[in-house]
Tab-separated table of C-alpha atoms in Angstrom:
chain	number	residue	atom	x	y	z
A	166	UNK	CA	34.285	-23.760	5.819
A	167	UNK	CA	33.481	-26.536	8.283
A	168	UNK	CA	29.804	-25.570	7.996
A	169	UNK	CA	29.887	-26.188	4.238
A	170	UNK	CA	31.562	-29.553	4.809
A	171	UNK	CA	28.725	-30.659	7.120
A	172	UNK	CA	26.099	-29.479	4.636
A	173	UNK	CA	27.869	-31.409	1.861
A	174	UNK	CA	28.078	-34.604	3.953
A	175	UNK	CA	24.424	-34.262	4.921
A	176	UNK	CA	23.379	-33.870	1.285
A	177	UNK	CA	25.447	-36.885	0.214
A	178	UNK	CA	23.891	-39.018	2.939
A	179	UNK	CA	20.444	-37.702	2.104
A	180	UNK	CA	20.852	-38.425	-1.613
A	181	UNK	CA	21.664	-42.048	-0.793
A	182	UNK	CA	18.425	-42.555	1.080
A	183	UNK	CA	15.637	-44.415	-0.615
A	184	UNK	CA	12.441	-42.703	0.495
A	185	UNK	CA	9.359	-44.672	-0.511
A	186	UNK	CA	7.057	-41.999	0.908
A	187	UNK	CA	6.288	-39.360	-1.753
A	188	UNK	CA	5.225	-36.875	0.938
A	189	UNK	CA	8.343	-36.428	3.077
A	190	UNK	CA	7.928	-36.077	6.817
A	191	UNK	CA	8.786	-32.869	8.602
A	192	UNK	CA	9.131	-31.812	12.188
A	193	UNK	CA	5.819	-30.271	13.296
A	194	UNK	CA	5.999	-26.531	14.084
A	195	UNK	CA	9.542	-26.160	12.638
A	196	UNK	CA	10.498	-23.913	9.733
A	197	UNK	CA	13.956	-23.031	8.475
A	198	UNK	CA	14.299	-19.611	6.912
A	199	UNK	CA	17.174	-17.958	5.048
A	200	UNK	CA	17.457	-14.171	5.009
A	201	UNK	CA	19.250	-12.588	2.058
A	202	UNK	CA	22.797	-11.564	3.038
A	203	UNK	CA	22.238	-7.890	2.205
A	204	UNK	CA	19.713	-7.561	5.049
A	205	UNK	CA	21.252	-6.663	8.392
A	206	UNK	CA	20.279	-8.023	11.791
A	207	UNK	CA	18.015	-5.067	12.615
A	208	UNK	CA	15.870	-6.007	9.594
A	209	UNK	CA	15.839	-9.618	10.807
A	210	UNK	CA	14.554	-8.371	14.167
A	211	UNK	CA	11.826	-6.426	12.326
A	212	UNK	CA	10.835	-9.631	10.513
A	213	UNK	CA	10.680	-11.536	13.808
A	214	UNK	CA	8.631	-8.849	15.539
A	215	UNK	CA	6.208	-8.362	12.640
A	216	UNK	CA	5.580	-12.077	12.089
A	217	UNK	CA	5.154	-12.955	15.756
A	218	UNK	CA	6.685	-16.432	15.313
A	219	UNK	CA	8.891	-18.074	17.914
A	220	UNK	CA	12.602	-18.088	17.064
A	221	UNK	CA	14.735	-20.928	18.379
A	222	UNK	CA	17.914	-19.246	17.107
A	223	UNK	CA	19.522	-17.109	14.420
A	224	UNK	CA	22.657	-18.479	12.809
A	225	UNK	CA	25.479	-17.317	10.550
A	226	UNK	CA	26.141	-13.609	10.905
A	227	UNK	CA	29.639	-12.170	10.581
A	228	UNK	CA	30.793	-8.817	11.863
A	229	UNK	CA	33.934	-6.706	11.597
A	230	UNK	CA	35.116	-4.544	14.469
A	231	UNK	CA	37.045	-1.321	14.123
A	232	UNK	CA	38.631	-1.885	17.544
A	233	UNK	CA	42.434	-2.192	17.486
A	234	UNK	CA	43.827	-5.600	16.548
A	235	UNK	CA	44.927	-6.347	20.110
A	236	UNK	CA	41.296	-6.088	21.307
A	237	UNK	CA	40.042	-9.396	19.884
A	238	UNK	CA	39.950	-11.112	23.289
A	239	UNK	CA	38.149	-8.126	24.845
A	240	UNK	CA	35.502	-8.131	22.087
A	241	UNK	CA	34.946	-11.894	22.385
A	242	UNK	CA	34.743	-11.754	26.194
A	243	UNK	CA	32.246	-8.908	26.039
A	244	UNK	CA	30.000	-10.673	23.526
A	245	UNK	CA	30.270	-14.041	25.262
A	246	UNK	CA	29.045	-12.392	28.462
A	247	UNK	CA	25.622	-12.064	26.813
A	248	UNK	CA	23.421	-15.012	27.797
A	249	UNK	CA	21.586	-14.980	24.449
A	250	UNK	CA	24.848	-14.966	22.459
A	251	UNK	CA	26.776	-17.565	24.418
A	252	UNK	CA	25.910	-21.208	24.847
A	253	UNK	CA	28.526	-23.789	25.871
A	254	UNK	CA	28.269	-25.486	22.476
A	255	UNK	CA	27.847	-22.254	20.480
A	256	UNK	CA	30.100	-19.450	21.761
A	257	UNK	CA	30.835	-16.242	19.928
A	258	UNK	CA	33.989	-16.940	17.920
A	259	UNK	CA	36.378	-14.646	16.128
A	260	UNK	CA	39.744	-14.128	14.561
A	261	UNK	CA	42.160	-11.443	13.481
A	262	UNK	CA	42.418	-11.334	9.690
A	263	UNK	CA	46.039	-12.120	8.816
A	264	UNK	CA	46.291	-9.555	5.999
A	265	UNK	CA	44.172	-6.678	7.244
A	266	UNK	CA	44.495	-7.051	11.052
A	267	UNK	CA	40.743	-6.476	11.254
A	268	UNK	CA	38.791	-8.268	13.951
A	269	UNK	CA	36.088	-10.604	12.608
A	270	UNK	CA	33.498	-12.107	14.960
A	271	UNK	CA	30.682	-14.599	14.551
A	272	UNK	CA	27.998	-15.112	17.169
A	273	UNK	CA	27.568	-18.721	16.102
A	274	UNK	CA	23.950	-18.668	17.244
A	275	UNK	CA	21.840	-15.967	18.834
A	276	UNK	CA	19.201	-17.473	21.141
A	277	UNK	CA	16.097	-15.930	22.763
A	278	UNK	CA	15.817	-13.286	20.060
A	279	UNK	CA	12.036	-12.988	20.372
A	280	UNK	CA	12.817	-10.956	23.460
A	281	UNK	CA	13.020	-7.331	22.328
A	282	UNK	CA	15.316	-6.568	25.296
A	283	UNK	CA	17.842	-9.001	23.816
A	284	UNK	CA	17.411	-7.430	20.379
A	285	UNK	CA	18.058	-3.942	21.755
A	286	UNK	CA	20.997	-5.211	23.799
A	287	UNK	CA	22.557	-6.873	20.734
A	288	UNK	CA	22.246	-3.666	18.700
A	289	UNK	CA	23.794	-1.705	21.594
A	290	UNK	CA	26.558	-4.317	21.902
A	291	UNK	CA	27.308	-3.897	18.213
A	292	UNK	CA	27.810	-0.170	18.812
A	293	UNK	CA	29.879	-0.736	21.964
A	294	UNK	CA	32.200	-3.196	20.199
A	295	UNK	CA	32.201	-1.139	16.974
A	296	UNK	CA	30.757	-4.030	14.963
A	297	UNK	CA	29.620	-3.669	11.373
A	298	UNK	CA	27.758	-6.555	9.852
A	299	UNK	CA	29.345	-8.218	6.815
A	300	UNK	CA	26.744	-8.166	4.047
A	301	UNK	CA	28.987	-9.037	1.114
A	302	UNK	CA	29.224	-12.748	1.880
A	303	UNK	CA	27.349	-15.402	-0.110
A	304	UNK	CA	25.647	-16.981	2.909
A	305	UNK	CA	22.241	-16.087	4.232
A	306	UNK	CA	21.390	-15.785	7.893
A	307	UNK	CA	19.381	-18.821	8.917
A	308	UNK	CA	16.505	-18.701	11.358
A	309	UNK	CA	15.100	-21.764	13.056
A	310	UNK	CA	11.456	-20.890	13.720
A	311	UNK	CA	8.420	-22.421	15.401
A	312	UNK	CA	4.930	-21.807	14.034
A	313	UNK	CA	1.529	-23.215	15.016
A	314	UNK	CA	1.216	-26.951	14.395
A	315	UNK	CA	-0.678	-27.738	11.211
A	316	UNK	CA	0.091	-24.336	9.641
A	317	UNK	CA	3.731	-24.978	8.715
A	318	UNK	CA	3.195	-25.056	4.926
A	319	UNK	CA	1.085	-21.905	5.085
A	320	UNK	CA	3.883	-20.082	6.924
A	321	UNK	CA	6.518	-21.308	4.465
A	322	UNK	CA	4.462	-19.894	1.575
A	323	UNK	CA	3.959	-16.616	3.454
A	324	UNK	CA	7.692	-16.243	4.115
A	325	UNK	CA	8.622	-17.143	0.525
A	326	UNK	CA	6.677	-14.086	-0.652
A	327	UNK	CA	8.752	-11.652	1.431
A	328	UNK	CA	11.541	-9.633	-0.194
A	329	UNK	CA	13.902	-10.190	2.747
A	330	UNK	CA	13.586	-13.982	2.529
A	331	UNK	CA	15.964	-15.928	0.280
A	332	UNK	CA	14.429	-19.323	1.049
A	333	UNK	CA	11.974	-20.936	3.465
A	334	UNK	CA	11.321	-24.606	4.009
A	335	UNK	CA	9.883	-27.153	6.353
A	336	UNK	CA	12.289	-28.980	8.630
A	337	UNK	CA	12.214	-32.262	6.715
A	338	UNK	CA	13.591	-35.486	8.039
A	339	UNK	CA	13.919	-38.918	6.574
A	340	UNK	CA	14.522	-42.265	8.087
A	341	UNK	CA	17.685	-43.902	6.901
A	342	UNK	CA	17.358	-47.615	6.398
A	343	UNK	CA	20.132	-50.102	5.868
């Protein structure tokens, strides 16, 4: 919910900006990509490996664990022990659903996911912690990618043609003037 609040505030601030440049600026080499919610992380790894682009991080995946309710701390400790899944500002978080007593976890961001060893380890960790990815939520997984400088628009168009991709865009920025 907090994520949606930040997106809303960002959009409000952005809508108040008066951009006199008809061709907005974007961060060179950066692309933001949304993967349709129905596609699981293994398909995201396939996309990464097939495209050969550099991935800064993957964001917004939720999982349910079939471990007993009293295992939440164990599951979080196990997943936070993974260097690619834990960053001081972005730990794996989770909660016990108050009605169902089902463990829900969110690796806030997965880093270093170009490394196929990390991909395999994450898939094995999912099995070890009995995690099933939630695919019935309205939010897409977001990937922050790096592509060759000067070819950003070409890559956005390429990604927009893929069935797995919900949206792809340049990493636009605007100067805010007073």
